[in-house]
Amino acid sequence: MTASHGNPSGDDANYRISDAEREAAMASLGRAFSEGRLTIDEYDDRVQQVACAQTGTELLPLFDDLPASRTAGLPGQAPAKLYAGEEIDAAYQHGKKTRLGLLGLTTVGAAAGTIVWSAMIASPLPAVLLLLIPTVWLMLYVMKVGPDSWHVPSPQSVERQRLRELRSSEKLRAAERKAAEQERAAKQKILEEERLAELRLERKAQTEQLTSRAIGFMNKAFDPETMGLKKPGDKRGKKSGGNPYGGE
């Protein structure tokens, strides 16, 4: 295989390939698939191998059974860009909106001009302005008057449409990331508040326990029985007769 498929050949086959060379190889596979040389399964399998390839030697076997192109992937030539059908259709719809806008403006202008002109002069001549509507329609949709981008999407218009979609998707991803970060921050705040509440309850329980122990210790420390003191009115230790000599 030669370098015509966007792959290094000869001594260059041992070098690591670039993204441009991968794109050129995928473009060559896409042309082979569109020509019926590859089935959809073969095309998908080879495209995946191209995406995973690191050196030119890994690309060479993928093109052994395909004819070399004389134009694709030549040195110094940018790889052909491939566009999805959705991207081409979106660019076509953009040009279609422009034509519909011009036709709509013509319709509104012709109708308004006919009404105003008819009010100024009593003549059917103003109705001629209504002929502008089919005339503009024929010019836009049959004669294809106007820039080519209005009728056939150009690579530039498709590329602009792709960039617009990329910007929109990037903004959407940024908004999703921001929302996810805010959600994580809110959950983290809730967890911190719950943890703080648990710590407060633990401290309160510990404080109550320490207070209870301190009160019990104080009561025990100042208990007369514990201190060896007699309570007021306690007559234990005296004789019943009151005789100091033990007589009755």
PDB file of C-alpha atoms in Angstrom:
ATOM      1  CA  MET A   1       0.000   0.000   0.000  1.00  0.00           C
ATOM      2  CA  THR A   2       1.117   3.556  -0.724  1.00  0.00           C
ATOM      3  CA  ALA A   3       0.537   6.852   0.987  1.00  0.00           C
ATOM      4  CA  SER A   4      -2.484   7.499  -1.226  1.00  0.00           C
ATOM      5  CA  HIS A   5      -4.831   6.438   1.565  1.00  0.00           C
ATOM      6  CA  GLY A   6      -3.388   8.940   3.978  1.00  0.00           C
ATOM      7  CA  ASN A   7      -1.160   6.341   5.643  1.00  0.00           C
ATOM      8  CA  PRO A   8       2.642   6.374   5.935  1.00  0.00           C
ATOM      9  CA  SER A   9       4.468   3.942   3.700  1.00  0.00           C
ATOM     10  CA  GLY A  10       7.988   2.580   3.528  1.00  0.00           C
ATOM     11  CA  ASP A  11      10.236   3.786   6.324  1.00  0.00           C
ATOM     12  CA  ASP A  12       7.511   6.168   7.519  1.00  0.00           C
ATOM     13  CA  ALA A  13       5.211   3.240   8.342  1.00  0.00           C
ATOM     14  CA  ASN A  14       6.929   2.763  11.688  1.00  0.00           C
ATOM     15  CA  TYR A  15       6.225   6.317  12.810  1.00  0.00           C
ATOM     16  CA  ARG A  16       3.217   7.201  14.941  1.00  0.00           C
ATOM     17  CA  ILE A  17       0.352   8.501  12.803  1.00  0.00           C
ATOM     18  CA  SER A  18      -1.352  11.855  13.264  1.00  0.00           C
ATOM     19  CA  ASP A  19      -5.024  12.737  13.566  1.00  0.00           C
ATOM     20  CA  ALA A  20      -4.972  14.065   9.993  1.00  0.00           C
ATOM     21  CA  GLU A  21      -3.712  10.706   8.730  1.00  0.00           C
ATOM     22  CA  ARG A  22      -6.418   8.899  10.674  1.00  0.00           C
ATOM     23  CA  GLU A  23      -9.055  11.170   9.121  1.00  0.00           C
ATOM     24  CA  ALA A  24      -7.632  10.561   5.643  1.00  0.00           C
ATOM     25  CA  ALA A  25      -7.709   6.790   6.219  1.00  0.00           C
ATOM     26  CA  MET A  26     -11.320   6.959   7.421  1.00  0.00           C
ATOM     27  CA  ALA A  27     -12.237   9.072   4.381  1.00  0.00           C
ATOM     28  CA  SER A  28     -10.716   6.429   2.091  1.00  0.00           C
ATOM     29  CA  LEU A  29     -12.712   3.720   3.846  1.00  0.00           C
ATOM     30  CA  GLY A  30     -15.850   5.830   3.472  1.00  0.00           C
ATOM     31  CA  ARG A  31     -15.308   6.122  -0.287  1.00  0.00           C
ATOM     32  CA  ALA A  32     -14.722   2.370  -0.533  1.00  0.00           C
ATOM     33  CA  PHE A  33     -17.953   1.751   1.382  1.00  0.00           C
ATOM     34  CA  SER A  34     -19.943   4.162  -0.822  1.00  0.00           C
ATOM     35  CA  GLU A  35     -18.615   2.342  -3.902  1.00  0.00           C
ATOM     36  CA  GLY A  36     -19.823  -0.995  -2.537  1.00  0.00           C
ATOM     37  CA  ARG A  37     -16.347  -2.409  -1.906  1.00  0.00           C
ATOM     38  CA  LEU A  38     -17.025  -2.877   1.820  1.00  0.00           C
ATOM     39  CA  THR A  39     -20.034  -4.052   3.767  1.00  0.00           C
ATOM     40  CA  ILE A  40     -21.339  -2.013   6.661  1.00  0.00           C
ATOM     41  CA  ASP A  41     -19.820  -4.442   9.173  1.00  0.00           C
ATOM     42  CA  GLU A  42     -16.436  -4.381   7.417  1.00  0.00           C
ATOM     43  CA  TYR A  43     -16.534  -0.602   7.258  1.00  0.00           C
ATOM     44  CA  ASP A  44     -17.365  -0.238  10.971  1.00  0.00           C
ATOM     45  CA  ASP A  45     -14.687  -2.751  11.954  1.00  0.00           C
ATOM     46  CA  ARG A  46     -11.968  -1.061   9.906  1.00  0.00           C
ATOM     47  CA  VAL A  47     -12.929   2.421  11.088  1.00  0.00           C
ATOM     48  CA  GLN A  48     -12.598   1.247  14.681  1.00  0.00           C
ATOM     49  CA  GLN A  49      -9.182  -0.222  13.891  1.00  0.00           C
ATOM     50  CA  VAL A  50      -8.119   3.085  12.326  1.00  0.00           C
ATOM     51  CA  ALA A  51      -9.270   4.963  15.421  1.00  0.00           C
ATOM     52  CA  CYS A  52      -7.194   2.656  17.643  1.00  0.00           C
ATOM     53  CA  ALA A  53      -4.132   2.520  15.368  1.00  0.00           C
ATOM     54  CA  GLN A  54      -0.905   4.094  16.618  1.00  0.00           C
ATOM     55  CA  THR A  55       1.548   3.530  13.729  1.00  0.00           C
ATOM     56  CA  GLY A  56       1.319   3.279   9.969  1.00  0.00           C
ATOM     57  CA  THR A  57       2.039  -0.451  10.006  1.00  0.00           C
ATOM     58  CA  GLU A  58      -1.303  -0.981  11.741  1.00  0.00           C
ATOM     59  CA  LEU A  59      -3.125   0.779   8.886  1.00  0.00           C
ATOM     60  CA  LEU A  60      -1.493  -1.023   5.970  1.00  0.00           C
ATOM     61  CA  PRO A  61      -3.427  -4.323   6.303  1.00  0.00           C
ATOM     62  CA  LEU A  62      -6.746  -2.458   6.257  1.00  0.00           C
ATOM     63  CA  PHE A  63      -6.195  -1.368   2.640  1.00  0.00           C
ATOM     64  CA  ASP A  64      -4.512  -4.446   1.160  1.00  0.00           C
ATOM     65  CA  ASP A  65      -7.697  -5.494  -0.678  1.00  0.00           C
ATOM     66  CA  LEU A  66      -8.670  -1.963  -1.773  1.00  0.00           C
ATOM     67  CA  PRO A  67      -7.437  -0.006  -4.808  1.00  0.00           C
ATOM     68  CA  ALA A  68      -5.252   2.996  -4.112  1.00  0.00           C
ATOM     69  CA  SER A  69      -6.717   6.427  -4.775  1.00  0.00           C
ATOM     70  CA  ARG A  70      -4.622   8.865  -6.743  1.00  0.00           C
ATOM     71  CA  THR A  71      -5.963  11.931  -4.990  1.00  0.00           C
ATOM     72  CA  ALA A  72      -6.855  11.164  -1.392  1.00  0.00           C
ATOM     73  CA  GLY A  73      -4.233  11.633   1.264  1.00  0.00           C
ATOM     74  CA  LEU A  74      -1.424  12.975  -0.949  1.00  0.00           C
ATOM     75  CA  PRO A  75       1.425  14.644   0.986  1.00  0.00           C
ATOM     76  CA  GLY A  76       0.582  18.225   1.828  1.00  0.00           C
ATOM     77  CA  GLN A  77      -3.086  17.754   0.935  1.00  0.00           C
ATOM     78  CA  ALA A  78      -5.691  18.267   3.636  1.00  0.00           C
ATOM     79  CA  PRO A  79      -7.872  15.242   4.290  1.00  0.00           C
ATOM     80  CA  ALA A  80     -11.346  15.300   2.836  1.00  0.00           C
ATOM     81  CA  LYS A  81     -13.941  16.248   5.398  1.00  0.00           C
ATOM     82  CA  LEU A  82     -16.944  14.010   5.842  1.00  0.00           C
ATOM     83  CA  TYR A  83     -20.324  15.373   6.882  1.00  0.00           C
ATOM     84  CA  ALA A  84     -23.264  13.494   8.281  1.00  0.00           C
ATOM     85  CA  GLY A  85     -26.619  13.573   6.532  1.00  0.00           C
ATOM     86  CA  GLU A  86     -28.112  15.462   9.464  1.00  0.00           C
ATOM     87  CA  GLU A  87     -25.513  18.219   9.106  1.00  0.00           C
ATOM     88  CA  ILE A  88     -26.161  18.581   5.364  1.00  0.00           C
ATOM     89  CA  ASP A  89     -29.921  18.625   5.937  1.00  0.00           C
ATOM     90  CA  ALA A  90     -29.542  21.277   8.654  1.00  0.00           C
ATOM     91  CA  ALA A  91     -27.518  23.482   6.278  1.00  0.00           C
ATOM     92  CA  TYR A  92     -30.130  22.953   3.553  1.00  0.00           C
ATOM     93  CA  GLN A  93     -32.915  23.948   5.946  1.00  0.00           C
ATOM     94  CA  HIS A  94     -30.972  27.116   6.781  1.00  0.00           C
ATOM     95  CA  GLY A  95     -30.932  28.119   3.101  1.00  0.00           C
ATOM     96  CA  LYS A  96     -34.577  27.125   2.784  1.00  0.00           C
ATOM     97  CA  LYS A  97     -35.492  29.513   5.589  1.00  0.00           C
ATOM     98  CA  THR A  98     -33.838  32.358   3.688  1.00  0.00           C
ATOM     99  CA  ARG A  99     -35.891  31.651   0.568  1.00  0.00           C
ATOM    100  CA  LEU A 100     -39.089  31.324   2.561  1.00  0.00           C
ATOM    101  CA  GLY A 101     -38.310  34.616   4.275  1.00  0.00           C
ATOM    102  CA  LEU A 102     -37.885  36.417   0.953  1.00  0.00           C
ATOM    103  CA  LEU A 103     -41.091  34.895  -0.397  1.00  0.00           C
ATOM    104  CA  GLY A 104     -42.946  35.874   2.768  1.00  0.00           C
ATOM    105  CA  LEU A 105     -41.710  39.466   2.589  1.00  0.00           C
ATOM    106  CA  THR A 106     -42.726  39.640  -1.056  1.00  0.00           C
ATOM    107  CA  THR A 107     -46.200  38.333  -0.235  1.00  0.00           C
ATOM    108  CA  VAL A 108     -46.736  40.807   2.594  1.00  0.00           C
ATOM    109  CA  GLY A 109     -45.351  43.721   0.567  1.00  0.00           C
ATOM    110  CA  ALA A 110     -47.417  42.898  -2.516  1.00  0.00           C
ATOM    111  CA  ALA A 111     -50.621  42.496  -0.497  1.00  0.00           C
ATOM    112  CA  ALA A 112     -50.049  45.734   1.432  1.00  0.00           C
ATOM    113  CA  GLY A 113     -49.144  47.630  -1.748  1.00  0.00           C
ATOM    114  CA  THR A 114     -52.267  46.365  -3.494  1.00  0.00           C
ATOM    115  CA  ILE A 115     -54.517  47.450  -0.619  1.00  0.00           C
ATOM    116  CA  VAL A 116     -52.981  50.922  -0.324  1.00  0.00           C
ATOM    117  CA  TRP A 117     -52.899  51.508  -4.082  1.00  0.00           C
ATOM    118  CA  SER A 118     -56.507  50.352  -4.485  1.00  0.00           C
ATOM    119  CA  ALA A 119     -57.588  52.786  -1.782  1.00  0.00           C
ATOM    120  CA  MET A 120     -55.867  55.638  -3.594  1.00  0.00           C
ATOM    121  CA  ILE A 121     -57.205  54.960  -7.094  1.00  0.00           C
ATOM    122  CA  ALA A 122     -60.318  53.158  -8.218  1.00  0.00           C
ATOM    123  CA  SER A 123     -58.675  50.810 -10.669  1.00  0.00           C
ATOM    124  CA  PRO A 124     -57.905  47.071 -10.908  1.00  0.00           C
ATOM    125  CA  LEU A 125     -54.352  47.964 -11.873  1.00  0.00           C
ATOM    126  CA  PRO A 126     -52.974  47.607  -8.315  1.00  0.00           C
ATOM    127  CA  ALA A 127     -53.800  43.896  -8.456  1.00  0.00           C
ATOM    128  CA  VAL A 128     -50.819  43.548 -10.781  1.00  0.00           C
ATOM    129  CA  LEU A 129     -48.610  43.739  -7.687  1.00  0.00           C
ATOM    130  CA  LEU A 130     -49.928  40.334  -6.651  1.00  0.00           C
ATOM    131  CA  LEU A 131     -48.132  38.873  -9.647  1.00  0.00           C
ATOM    132  CA  LEU A 132     -44.898  39.484  -7.776  1.00  0.00           C
ATOM    133  CA  ILE A 133     -45.698  36.564  -5.476  1.00  0.00           C
ATOM    134  CA  PRO A 134     -45.640  33.766  -8.114  1.00  0.00           C
ATOM    135  CA  THR A 135     -42.822  35.555  -9.930  1.00  0.00           C
ATOM    136  CA  VAL A 136     -40.571  35.519  -6.883  1.00  0.00           C
ATOM    137  CA  TRP A 137     -41.552  31.906  -6.169  1.00  0.00           C
ATOM    138  CA  LEU A 138     -40.519  30.845  -9.680  1.00  0.00           C
ATOM    139  CA  MET A 139     -37.254  32.737  -9.390  1.00  0.00           C
ATOM    140  CA  LEU A 140     -36.355  31.192  -6.027  1.00  0.00           C
ATOM    141  CA  TYR A 141     -37.604  27.614  -6.402  1.00  0.00           C
ATOM    142  CA  VAL A 142     -37.529  26.937 -10.154  1.00  0.00           C
ATOM    143  CA  MET A 143     -34.879  29.208 -11.650  1.00  0.00           C
ATOM    144  CA  LYS A 144     -32.730  28.908  -8.501  1.00  0.00           C
ATOM    145  CA  VAL A 145     -31.907  32.602  -8.455  1.00  0.00           C
ATOM    146  CA  GLY A 146     -29.621  33.634  -5.621  1.00  0.00           C
ATOM    147  CA  PRO A 147     -26.438  32.328  -3.990  1.00  0.00           C
ATOM    148  CA  ASP A 148     -25.723  28.626  -4.294  1.00  0.00           C
ATOM    149  CA  SER A 149     -25.942  28.251  -0.529  1.00  0.00           C
ATOM    150  CA  TRP A 150     -29.686  28.979  -0.782  1.00  0.00           C
ATOM    151  CA  HIS A 151     -30.250  25.872  -2.888  1.00  0.00           C
ATOM    152  CA  VAL A 152     -27.314  23.472  -2.392  1.00  0.00           C
ATOM    153  CA  PRO A 153     -25.440  23.388   0.925  1.00  0.00           C
ATOM    154  CA  SER A 154     -21.798  24.279   0.412  1.00  0.00           C
ATOM    155  CA  PRO A 155     -19.013  22.826   2.566  1.00  0.00           C
ATOM    156  CA  GLN A 156     -18.613  26.266   4.127  1.00  0.00           C
ATOM    157  CA  SER A 157     -22.291  26.457   5.097  1.00  0.00           C
ATOM    158  CA  VAL A 158     -22.221  22.914   6.469  1.00  0.00           C
ATOM    159  CA  GLU A 159     -19.095  23.770   8.449  1.00  0.00           C
ATOM    160  CA  ARG A 160     -20.746  26.913   9.832  1.00  0.00           C
ATOM    161  CA  GLN A 161     -23.802  24.885  10.791  1.00  0.00           C
ATOM    162  CA  ARG A 162     -21.552  22.334  12.481  1.00  0.00           C
ATOM    163  CA  LEU A 163     -19.801  25.092  14.441  1.00  0.00           C
ATOM    164  CA  ARG A 164     -23.153  26.521  15.538  1.00  0.00           C
ATOM    165  CA  GLU A 165     -24.267  23.101  16.748  1.00  0.00           C
ATOM    166  CA  LEU A 166     -20.957  22.569  18.517  1.00  0.00           C
ATOM    167  CA  ARG A 167     -21.296  25.904  20.297  1.00  0.00           C
ATOM    168  CA  SER A 168     -24.866  25.071  21.298  1.00  0.00           C
ATOM    169  CA  SER A 169     -23.891  21.626  22.547  1.00  0.00           C
ATOM    170  CA  GLU A 170     -20.909  23.102  24.399  1.00  0.00           C
ATOM    171  CA  LYS A 171     -23.162  25.662  26.084  1.00  0.00           C
ATOM    172  CA  LEU A 172     -25.576  22.871  26.986  1.00  0.00           C
ATOM    173  CA  ARG A 173     -22.779  20.768  28.451  1.00  0.00           C
ATOM    174  CA  ALA A 174     -21.487  23.785  30.382  1.00  0.00           C
ATOM    175  CA  ALA A 175     -24.968  24.401  31.782  1.00  0.00           C
ATOM    176  CA  GLU A 176     -25.287  20.722  32.715  1.00  0.00           C
ATOM    177  CA  ARG A 177     -21.886  20.774  34.406  1.00  0.00           C
ATOM    178  CA  LYS A 178     -22.827  23.916  36.319  1.00  0.00           C
ATOM    179  CA  ALA A 179     -26.132  22.387  37.404  1.00  0.00           C
ATOM    180  CA  ALA A 180     -24.358  19.191  38.478  1.00  0.00           C
ATOM    181  CA  GLU A 181     -21.797  21.192  40.465  1.00  0.00           C
ATOM    182  CA  GLN A 182     -24.549  23.189  42.145  1.00  0.00           C
ATOM    183  CA  GLU A 183     -26.387  19.975  42.981  1.00  0.00           C
ATOM    184  CA  ARG A 184     -23.232  18.441  44.439  1.00  0.00           C
ATOM    185  CA  ALA A 185     -22.579  21.601  46.445  1.00  0.00           C
ATOM    186  CA  ALA A 186     -26.146  21.553  47.782  1.00  0.00           C
ATOM    187  CA  LYS A 187     -25.856  17.882  48.754  1.00  0.00           C
ATOM    188  CA  GLN A 188     -22.498  18.549  50.411  1.00  0.00           C
ATOM    189  CA  LYS A 189     -24.000  21.436  52.352  1.00  0.00           C
ATOM    190  CA  ILE A 190     -26.893  19.246  53.507  1.00  0.00           C
ATOM    191  CA  LEU A 191     -24.472  16.530  54.608  1.00  0.00           C
ATOM    192  CA  GLU A 192     -22.366  19.067  56.492  1.00  0.00           C
ATOM    193  CA  GLU A 193     -25.446  20.490  58.209  1.00  0.00           C
ATOM    194  CA  GLU A 194     -26.598  16.989  59.181  1.00  0.00           C
ATOM    195  CA  ARG A 195     -23.151  16.162  60.516  1.00  0.00           C
ATOM    196  CA  LEU A 196     -23.049  19.430  62.453  1.00  0.00           C
ATOM    197  CA  ALA A 197     -26.473  18.683  63.934  1.00  0.00           C
ATOM    198  CA  GLU A 198     -25.269  15.218  64.981  1.00  0.00           C
ATOM    199  CA  LEU A 199     -22.185  16.736  66.615  1.00  0.00           C
ATOM    200  CA  ARG A 200     -24.349  19.225  68.491  1.00  0.00           C
ATOM    201  CA  LEU A 201     -26.595  16.436  69.758  1.00  0.00           C
ATOM    202  CA  GLU A 202     -23.561  14.420  70.842  1.00  0.00           C
ATOM    203  CA  ARG A 203     -22.091  17.421  72.661  1.00  0.00           C
ATOM    204  CA  LYS A 204     -25.426  18.144  74.322  1.00  0.00           C
ATOM    205  CA  ALA A 205     -25.714  14.537  75.491  1.00  0.00           C
ATOM    206  CA  GLN A 206     -22.138  14.589  76.767  1.00  0.00           C
ATOM    207  CA  THR A 207     -22.760  17.888  78.573  1.00  0.00           C
ATOM    208  CA  GLU A 208     -25.912  16.542  80.220  1.00  0.00           C
ATOM    209  CA  GLN A 209     -24.076  13.381  81.237  1.00  0.00           C
ATOM    210  CA  LEU A 210     -21.180  15.348  82.725  1.00  0.00           C
ATOM    211  CA  THR A 211     -23.588  17.673  84.539  1.00  0.00           C
ATOM    212  CA  SER A 212     -25.480  14.717  85.985  1.00  0.00           C
ATOM    213  CA  ARG A 213     -22.255  13.127  87.168  1.00  0.00           C
ATOM    214  CA  ALA A 214     -21.081  16.412  88.721  1.00  0.00           C
ATOM    215  CA  ILE A 215     -24.358  16.867  90.600  1.00  0.00           C
ATOM    216  CA  GLY A 216     -24.217  13.297  91.858  1.00  0.00           C
ATOM    217  CA  PHE A 217     -20.640  13.779  92.984  1.00  0.00           C
ATOM    218  CA  MET A 218     -21.519  17.011  94.842  1.00  0.00           C
ATOM    219  CA  ASN A 219     -24.507  15.412  96.551  1.00  0.00           C
ATOM    220  CA  LYS A 220     -22.381  12.503  97.641  1.00  0.00           C
ATOM    221  CA  ALA A 221     -19.537  14.737  98.787  1.00  0.00           C
ATOM    222  CA  PHE A 222     -21.770  16.891 101.028  1.00  0.00           C
ATOM    223  CA  ASP A 223     -23.904  14.061 102.380  1.00  0.00           C
ATOM    224  CA  PRO A 224     -23.732  14.209 106.271  1.00  0.00           C
ATOM    225  CA  GLU A 225     -23.467  10.467 106.516  1.00  0.00           C
ATOM    226  CA  THR A 226     -20.566  10.499 104.122  1.00  0.00           C
ATOM    227  CA  MET A 227     -18.913  13.326 106.087  1.00  0.00           C
ATOM    228  CA  GLY A 228     -19.404  11.507 109.493  1.00  0.00           C
ATOM    229  CA  LEU A 229     -21.715  14.180 110.920  1.00  0.00           C
ATOM    230  CA  LYS A 230     -24.968  13.626 112.858  1.00  0.00           C
ATOM    231  CA  LYS A 231     -28.118  15.070 111.602  1.00  0.00           C
ATOM    232  CA  PRO A 232     -30.007  17.523 113.869  1.00  0.00           C
ATOM    233  CA  GLY A 233     -32.275  15.676 116.397  1.00  0.00           C
ATOM    234  CA  ASP A 234     -30.414  12.420 116.057  1.00  0.00           C
ATOM    235  CA  LYS A 235     -30.247  10.955 119.710  1.00  0.00           C
ATOM    236  CA  ARG A 236     -28.455   7.798 118.873  1.00  0.00           C
ATOM    237  CA  GLY A 237     -25.684   7.007 121.408  1.00  0.00           C
ATOM    238  CA  LYS A 238     -27.573   8.442 124.484  1.00  0.00           C
ATOM    239  CA  LYS A 239     -28.913   6.266 127.327  1.00  0.00           C
ATOM    240  CA  SER A 240     -32.674   6.009 127.619  1.00  0.00           C
ATOM    241  CA  GLY A 241     -32.765   6.913 131.377  1.00  0.00           C
ATOM    242  CA  GLY A 242     -30.421   9.788 131.170  1.00  0.00           C
ATOM    243  CA  ASN A 243     -28.367   8.493 134.149  1.00  0.00           C
ATOM    244  CA  PRO A 244     -24.710   9.014 133.467  1.00  0.00           C
ATOM    245  CA  TYR A 245     -23.868   6.142 135.789  1.00  0.00           C
ATOM    246  CA  GLY A 246     -26.094   3.643 134.107  1.00  0.00           C
ATOM    247  CA  GLY A 247     -28.683   3.402 136.836  1.00  0.00           C
ATOM    248  CA  GLU A 248     -32.399   3.263 136.305  1.00  0.00           C
TER     249      GLU A 248
END
